[in-house]
CSV table of C-alpha atoms and ligand atoms in Angstrom, one decimal:
chain,number,residue,atom,x,y,z
D,1,UNK,CA,-0.1,-0.1,-0.4
D,2,UNK,CA,1.5,3.7,-1.1
D,3,UNK,CA,1.6,5.9,1.9
D,4,UNK,CA,-1.0,8.2,0.8
D,5,UNK,CA,-3.2,5.4,1.2
D,6,UNK,CA,-1.9,4.5,4.4
D,7,UNK,CA,-2.6,8.1,5.8
D,8,UNK,CA,-6.2,8.2,4.7
D,9,UNK,CA,-6.8,4.6,6.5
D,10,UNK,CA,-5.7,7.0,9.8
D,11,UNK,CA,-6.6,10.5,9.2
D,12,UNK,CA,-10.2,11.4,8.0
D,13,UNK,CA,-9.2,14.7,7.2
D,14,UNK,CA,-6.9,13.2,4.6
D,15,UNK,CA,-9.2,10.8,2.8
D,16,UNK,CA,-11.2,13.4,0.6
D,17,UNK,CA,-14.0,11.5,-1.3
D,18,UNK,CA,-15.3,13.6,-3.4
D,19,UNK,CA,-15.8,13.1,-6.9
D,20,UNK,CA,-16.3,16.4,-9.6
D,21,UNK,CA,-17.9,15.9,-13.4
D,22,UNK,CA,-20.2,17.3,-16.0
D,23,UNK,CA,-23.2,17.2,-17.3
D,24,UNK,CA,-23.3,16.9,-21.3
D,25,UNK,CA,-26.4,17.1,-23.7
D,26,UNK,CA,-25.6,14.5,-26.4
D,27,UNK,CA,-27.5,16.6,-29.2
D,28,UNK,CA,-25.9,19.7,-28.4
D,29,UNK,CA,-22.4,18.5,-27.7
D,30,UNK,CA,-20.0,18.2,-31.1
D,31,UNK,CA,-18.4,14.8,-29.2
D,32,UNK,CA,-20.2,11.6,-29.1
D,33,UNK,CA,-21.0,10.4,-25.3
D,34,UNK,CA,-17.5,8.1,-25.2
D,35,UNK,CA,-15.3,11.3,-26.4
D,36,UNK,CA,-16.7,13.1,-23.6
D,37,UNK,CA,-16.3,10.4,-21.2
D,38,UNK,CA,-12.3,10.3,-22.6
D,39,UNK,CA,-12.3,14.4,-22.2
D,40,UNK,CA,-13.5,14.0,-18.4
D,41,UNK,CA,-10.7,11.2,-17.9
D,42,UNK,CA,-8.1,12.8,-19.5
D,43,UNK,CA,-9.4,17.0,-17.6
D,44,UNK,CA,-8.4,15.3,-14.6
D,45,UNK,CA,-12.2,14.4,-13.7
D,46,UNK,CA,-14.3,11.8,-12.8
D,47,UNK,CA,-17.4,11.9,-13.4
D,48,UNK,CA,-20.1,12.6,-16.3
D,49,UNK,CA,-23.8,12.8,-15.9
D,50,UNK,CA,-25.6,12.2,-19.5
D,51,UNK,CA,-28.3,15.2,-19.7
D,52,UNK,CA,-31.1,13.0,-21.9
D,53,UNK,CA,-32.8,16.2,-21.1
D,54,UNK,CA,-34.7,16.1,-24.3
D,55,UNK,CA,-35.3,12.4,-24.7
D,56,UNK,CA,-34.3,8.9,-24.6
D,57,UNK,CA,-34.0,8.7,-28.3
D,58,UNK,CA,-30.8,6.1,-28.4
D,59,UNK,CA,-30.7,2.3,-28.9
D,60,UNK,CA,-30.1,0.1,-26.0
D,61,UNK,CA,-26.8,-1.3,-27.9
D,62,UNK,CA,-25.5,2.1,-26.9
D,63,UNK,CA,-26.3,1.7,-23.4
D,64,UNK,CA,-23.1,-0.9,-23.4
D,65,UNK,CA,-21.1,0.9,-25.5
D,66,UNK,CA,-21.2,3.6,-23.0
D,67,UNK,CA,-20.7,1.5,-20.5
D,68,UNK,CA,-17.4,-0.1,-21.8
D,69,UNK,CA,-16.2,3.3,-22.2
D,70,UNK,CA,-16.8,4.5,-18.8
D,71,UNK,CA,-15.6,1.2,-17.0
D,72,UNK,CA,-12.0,1.5,-19.5
D,73,UNK,CA,-11.7,5.2,-18.6
D,74,UNK,CA,-13.5,5.0,-14.3
D,75,UNK,CA,-15.8,7.3,-15.1
D,76,UNK,CA,-18.7,6.9,-13.3
D,77,UNK,CA,-22.3,7.7,-15.2
D,78,UNK,CA,-25.4,9.4,-13.9
D,79,UNK,CA,-28.7,10.2,-16.4
D,80,UNK,CA,-30.8,13.4,-16.2
D,81,UNK,CA,-34.2,12.6,-17.0
D,82,UNK,CA,-36.1,14.6,-19.9
D,83,UNK,CA,-37.6,17.5,-19.3
D,84,UNK,CA,-41.0,16.1,-20.4
D,85,UNK,CA,-41.4,14.3,-17.2
D,86,UNK,CA,-43.9,16.1,-14.8
D,87,UNK,CA,-45.8,14.2,-12.0
D,88,UNK,CA,-48.1,17.0,-10.5
D,89,UNK,CA,-49.6,17.9,-14.2
D,90,UNK,CA,-53.2,17.7,-13.8
D,91,UNK,CA,-53.3,15.8,-17.1
D,92,UNK,CA,-53.5,12.0,-16.0
D,93,UNK,CA,-51.8,11.0,-19.7
D,94,UNK,CA,-49.1,12.9,-18.5
D,95,UNK,CA,-48.4,12.0,-15.3
D,96,UNK,CA,-48.7,8.1,-17.0
D,97,UNK,CA,-46.4,9.0,-19.6
D,98,UNK,CA,-43.8,10.8,-17.3
D,99,UNK,CA,-43.7,7.6,-14.9
D,100,UNK,CA,-43.3,5.2,-18.2
D,101,UNK,CA,-40.9,7.1,-19.3
D,102,UNK,CA,-38.8,7.1,-15.9
D,103,UNK,CA,-39.3,3.8,-15.8
D,104,UNK,CA,-37.8,3.1,-19.4
D,105,UNK,CA,-34.6,6.3,-18.6
D,106,UNK,CA,-34.2,3.0,-15.4
D,107,UNK,CA,-33.8,0.6,-17.6
D,108,UNK,CA,-31.1,2.2,-20.0
D,109,UNK,CA,-29.8,3.5,-16.7
D,110,UNK,CA,-29.1,-0.4,-15.6
D,111,UNK,CA,-27.7,-1.3,-19.3
D,112,UNK,CA,-25.2,2.0,-19.1
D,113,UNK,CA,-24.4,1.4,-16.0
D,114,UNK,CA,-25.4,4.6,-14.4
D,115,UNK,CA,-25.6,5.1,-10.6
D,116,UNK,CA,-28.1,7.7,-10.0
D,117,UNK,CA,-31.0,9.3,-12.6
D,118,UNK,CA,-31.8,12.8,-11.8
D,119,UNK,CA,-35.1,14.5,-12.5
D,120,UNK,CA,-37.7,17.2,-12.6
D,121,UNK,CA,-40.6,16.5,-10.5
D,122,UNK,CA,-43.3,18.9,-11.6
D,123,UNK,CA,-44.9,22.2,-11.1
D,124,UNK,CA,-47.4,24.0,-8.8
D,125,UNK,CA,-50.3,23.6,-10.5
D,126,UNK,CA,-52.7,23.2,-6.8
D,127,UNK,CA,-51.2,23.8,-3.3
D,128,UNK,CA,-47.6,23.1,-1.8
D,129,UNK,CA,-49.5,20.8,0.4
D,130,UNK,CA,-51.4,18.9,-2.4
D,131,UNK,CA,-48.4,19.0,-4.8
D,132,UNK,CA,-46.3,17.5,-2.3
D,133,UNK,CA,-49.1,14.1,-1.5
D,134,UNK,CA,-49.3,14.2,-5.9
D,135,UNK,CA,-45.7,14.2,-6.4
D,136,UNK,CA,-45.0,11.8,-3.5
D,137,UNK,CA,-47.3,9.2,-4.6
D,138,UNK,CA,-46.2,9.0,-8.1
D,139,UNK,CA,-42.1,9.1,-6.8
D,140,UNK,CA,-43.1,6.0,-5.4
D,141,UNK,CA,-44.9,4.1,-7.8
D,142,UNK,CA,-42.2,4.4,-9.9
D,143,UNK,CA,-39.4,3.4,-7.4
D,144,UNK,CA,-41.8,0.1,-7.1
D,145,UNK,CA,-41.8,-0.2,-10.6
D,146,UNK,CA,-37.5,-0.2,-9.9
D,147,UNK,CA,-38.1,-2.9,-7.7
D,148,UNK,CA,-40.2,-4.8,-10.0
D,149,UNK,CA,-37.9,-5.1,-12.2
D,150,UNK,CA,-34.9,-5.5,-10.1
D,151,UNK,CA,-33.2,-1.9,-10.9
D,152,UNK,CA,-31.3,-0.5,-8.1
D,153,UNK,CA,-30.3,2.6,-9.8
D,154,UNK,CA,-31.1,5.8,-7.2
D,155,UNK,CA,-33.8,7.9,-8.6
D,156,UNK,CA,-33.3,11.2,-7.0
D,157,UNK,CA,-35.7,14.3,-7.0
D,158,UNK,CA,-33.9,17.6,-7.7
D,159,UNK,CA,-34.1,20.7,-5.5
D,160,UNK,CA,-35.4,23.0,-8.5
D,161,UNK,CA,-34.4,26.5,-9.2
D,162,UNK,CA,-38.0,28.3,-10.2
D,163,UNK,CA,-40.6,29.0,-7.7
D,164,UNK,CA,-43.1,27.9,-9.3
D,165,UNK,CA,-41.6,24.7,-9.7
D,166,UNK,CA,-42.0,22.1,-7.5
D,167,UNK,CA,-39.0,21.1,-5.1
D,168,UNK,CA,-37.7,23.6,-2.9
D,169,UNK,CA,-35.1,21.7,-0.5
D,170,UNK,CA,-37.2,21.3,2.4
D,171,UNK,CA,-39.4,19.5,0.1
D,172,UNK,CA,-37.4,17.2,-1.6
D,173,UNK,CA,-35.9,16.3,1.8
D,174,UNK,CA,-39.1,15.3,3.1
D,175,UNK,CA,-39.7,13.0,-0.3
D,176,UNK,CA,-36.6,11.3,0.6
D,177,UNK,CA,-37.6,11.3,4.3
D,178,UNK,CA,-41.1,9.5,3.3
D,179,UNK,CA,-40.0,7.2,0.9
D,180,UNK,CA,-37.5,5.4,1.7
D,181,UNK,CA,-34.4,4.4,-0.9
D,182,UNK,CA,-34.8,8.1,-2.4
D,183,UNK,CA,-32.0,10.5,-2.1
D,184,UNK,CA,-32.1,14.3,-2.9
D,185,UNK,CA,-29.9,16.0,-5.9
D,186,UNK,CA,-28.8,18.8,-4.5
D,187,UNK,CA,-28.7,21.8,-7.0
D,188,UNK,CA,-27.1,24.3,-4.6
D,189,UNK,CA,-27.2,27.3,-7.6
D,190,UNK,CA,-30.6,26.5,-8.0
D,191,UNK,CA,-31.1,26.9,-4.1
D,192,UNK,CA,-29.0,30.1,-4.2
D,193,UNK,CA,-31.4,31.5,-7.4
D,194,UNK,CA,-34.5,30.6,-5.4
D,195,UNK,CA,-34.1,32.3,-2.5
D,196,UNK,CA,-31.7,34.6,-3.0
D,197,UNK,CA,-29.7,33.1,-0.3
D,198,UNK,CA,-27.4,30.4,0.7
D,199,UNK,CA,-24.5,31.8,-0.9
D,200,UNK,CA,-21.9,31.8,2.1
D,201,UNK,CA,-20.1,29.4,4.5
D,202,UNK,CA,-22.7,29.8,7.1
D,203,UNK,CA,-25.4,29.2,4.9
D,204,UNK,CA,-23.4,26.3,3.1
D,205,UNK,CA,-23.2,24.9,6.6
D,206,UNK,CA,-26.8,25.4,7.6
D,207,UNK,CA,-27.9,23.3,4.2
D,208,UNK,CA,-25.6,20.3,5.3
D,209,UNK,CA,-26.6,20.4,8.8
D,210,UNK,CA,-30.0,19.9,7.5
D,211,UNK,CA,-29.3,17.7,5.6
D,212,UNK,CA,-27.1,15.4,8.3
D,213,UNK,CA,-30.3,15.7,10.7
D,214,UNK,CA,-32.7,14.6,8.2
D,215,UNK,CA,-31.4,12.7,6.3
D,216,UNK,CA,-28.4,11.1,8.2
D,217,UNK,CA,-24.3,11.0,7.5
D,218,UNK,CA,-25.0,8.2,5.2
D,219,UNK,CA,-26.6,10.5,3.0
D,220,UNK,CA,-23.5,13.5,3.3
D,221,UNK,CA,-21.3,10.4,2.3
D,222,UNK,CA,-23.3,9.4,-0.8
D,223,UNK,CA,-24.5,13.4,-2.0
D,224,UNK,CA,-25.0,14.1,-5.8
D,225,UNK,CA,-24.9,17.8,-6.3
D,226,UNK,CA,-25.4,19.8,-9.2
D,227,UNK,CA,-23.4,23.1,-9.4
D,228,UNK,CA,-23.1,26.5,-11.5
D,229,UNK,CA,-23.0,29.8,-11.6
D,230,UNK,CA,-26.6,31.6,-12.4
D,231,UNK,CA,-28.6,34.1,-13.1
D,232,UNK,CA,-32.0,34.8,-10.9
D,233,UNK,CA,-34.7,37.1,-10.6
D,234,UNK,CA,-37.7,37.3,-8.8
D,235,UNK,CA,-39.1,33.9,-9.8
D,236,UNK,CA,-35.8,32.5,-9.0
D,237,UNK,CA,-33.3,31.1,-11.8
D,238,UNK,CA,-33.4,32.1,-15.5
D,239,UNK,CA,-30.1,30.6,-16.6
D,240,UNK,CA,-26.7,28.9,-15.9
D,241,UNK,CA,-23.7,31.0,-16.4
D,242,UNK,CA,-20.1,30.2,-15.7
D,243,UNK,CA,-18.9,30.4,-12.0
D,244,UNK,CA,-16.6,33.3,-13.0
D,245,UNK,CA,-19.4,35.2,-14.4
D,246,UNK,CA,-22.1,34.8,-11.4
D,247,UNK,CA,-22.1,35.6,-8.0
D,248,UNK,CA,-21.9,32.1,-6.6
D,249,UNK,CA,-19.4,32.1,-3.8
D,250,UNK,CA,-17.5,28.5,-4.5
D,251,UNK,CA,-14.9,29.1,-2.5
D,252,UNK,CA,-16.8,29.5,0.7
D,253,UNK,CA,-19.1,26.3,-1.0
D,254,UNK,CA,-16.1,24.2,-1.0
D,255,UNK,CA,-14.9,25.1,2.8
D,256,UNK,CA,-18.3,24.1,4.0
D,257,UNK,CA,-18.2,20.6,2.1
D,258,UNK,CA,-14.5,19.9,2.8
D,259,UNK,CA,-15.5,20.6,6.6
D,260,UNK,CA,-18.6,18.6,6.5
D,261,UNK,CA,-16.6,15.5,5.1
D,262,UNK,CA,-19.2,15.6,2.2
D,263,UNK,CA,-18.6,12.5,-0.3
D,264,UNK,CA,-20.3,11.8,-3.5
D,265,UNK,CA,-20.6,13.2,-6.5
D,266,UNK,CA,-20.5,17.1,-7.7
D,267,UNK,CA,-22.0,18.0,-11.1
D,268,UNK,CA,-20.8,21.2,-13.0
D,269,UNK,CA,-23.8,22.4,-15.3
D,270,UNK,CA,-22.0,25.3,-16.4
D,271,UNK,CA,-22.1,26.4,-20.0
D,272,UNK,CA,-18.4,25.5,-20.3
D,273,UNK,CA,-18.3,23.1,-17.4
D,274,UNK,CA,-15.0,21.6,-18.0
D,275,UNK,CA,-12.8,24.6,-16.7
D,276,UNK,CA,-15.4,25.3,-13.7
D,277,UNK,CA,-15.1,21.7,-13.0
D,278,UNK,CA,-11.3,21.2,-12.9
D,279,UNK,CA,-11.4,24.3,-11.0
D,280,UNK,CA,-13.6,23.5,-8.1
D,281,UNK,CA,-11.8,19.8,-8.2
D,282,UNK,CA,-8.1,21.7,-7.5
D,283,UNK,CA,-9.4,23.9,-4.8
D,284,UNK,CA,-11.0,21.6,-3.0
D,285,UNK,CA,-8.3,18.7,-3.2
D,286,UNK,CA,-5.8,21.3,-2.8
D,287,UNK,CA,-7.5,22.4,0.8
D,288,UNK,CA,-5.6,20.9,3.9
T,301,ZN,ZN1,-32.3,19.5,-13.5
């Protein structure tokens, strides 16, 4: 065993275990998904989130090919489910189609070797409470469908950036608390844009304390995080920015993640994600 390996065994602080990666929408990328996996590896990053946000129009054969490329390059994978998914729609056919689509994404994710599926839950067509109950019921059904087919890919509803979208931090934590096996995808840029707060070391720490208190240290050691710069107004998120063009205090944010011993995956969703992810990773691992 190497010296650094030994040190990792005995001193908790030096055993950092947080992966940094990027999100890519396949249709918007000049590169194939395999080439993006290689780019992640060659940039010193660890993770690729494949954002099938416009739909899952890809053959099962491709899932095997992507799985192979990720294994060869030692890059872990997640999927961002299509934006079509809406579990709170008043139109039952949209909800049914959403559930079918999430199951289809689940099957594809399993073949692709993805560990996580991130999805948007829906919008407030009703009171927050009624919307919560509806979303919860539908996520429960999807979870049961996954179990029936022995799909062990994690389902993670995302904390959303627009105030009209279901999924503030409290709602997503409560969903995770009430449905076993469901975990949040915590998007720190969205939380900041939605609340206009949560942009300091103390506030980031507050989020982490809340997550630990409600979901346990086990969750802190298995987080799936989204981050980017963000432009926002009174309604919340407008669009994503590169970190340097935004007001996001990523130094303080990394400090908080580091001090809390957060583990898991950080997916950078900036318009130019590679330089931002490389920057964040370097700052994080350079810290003592
Ligand atoms: Zn998202």
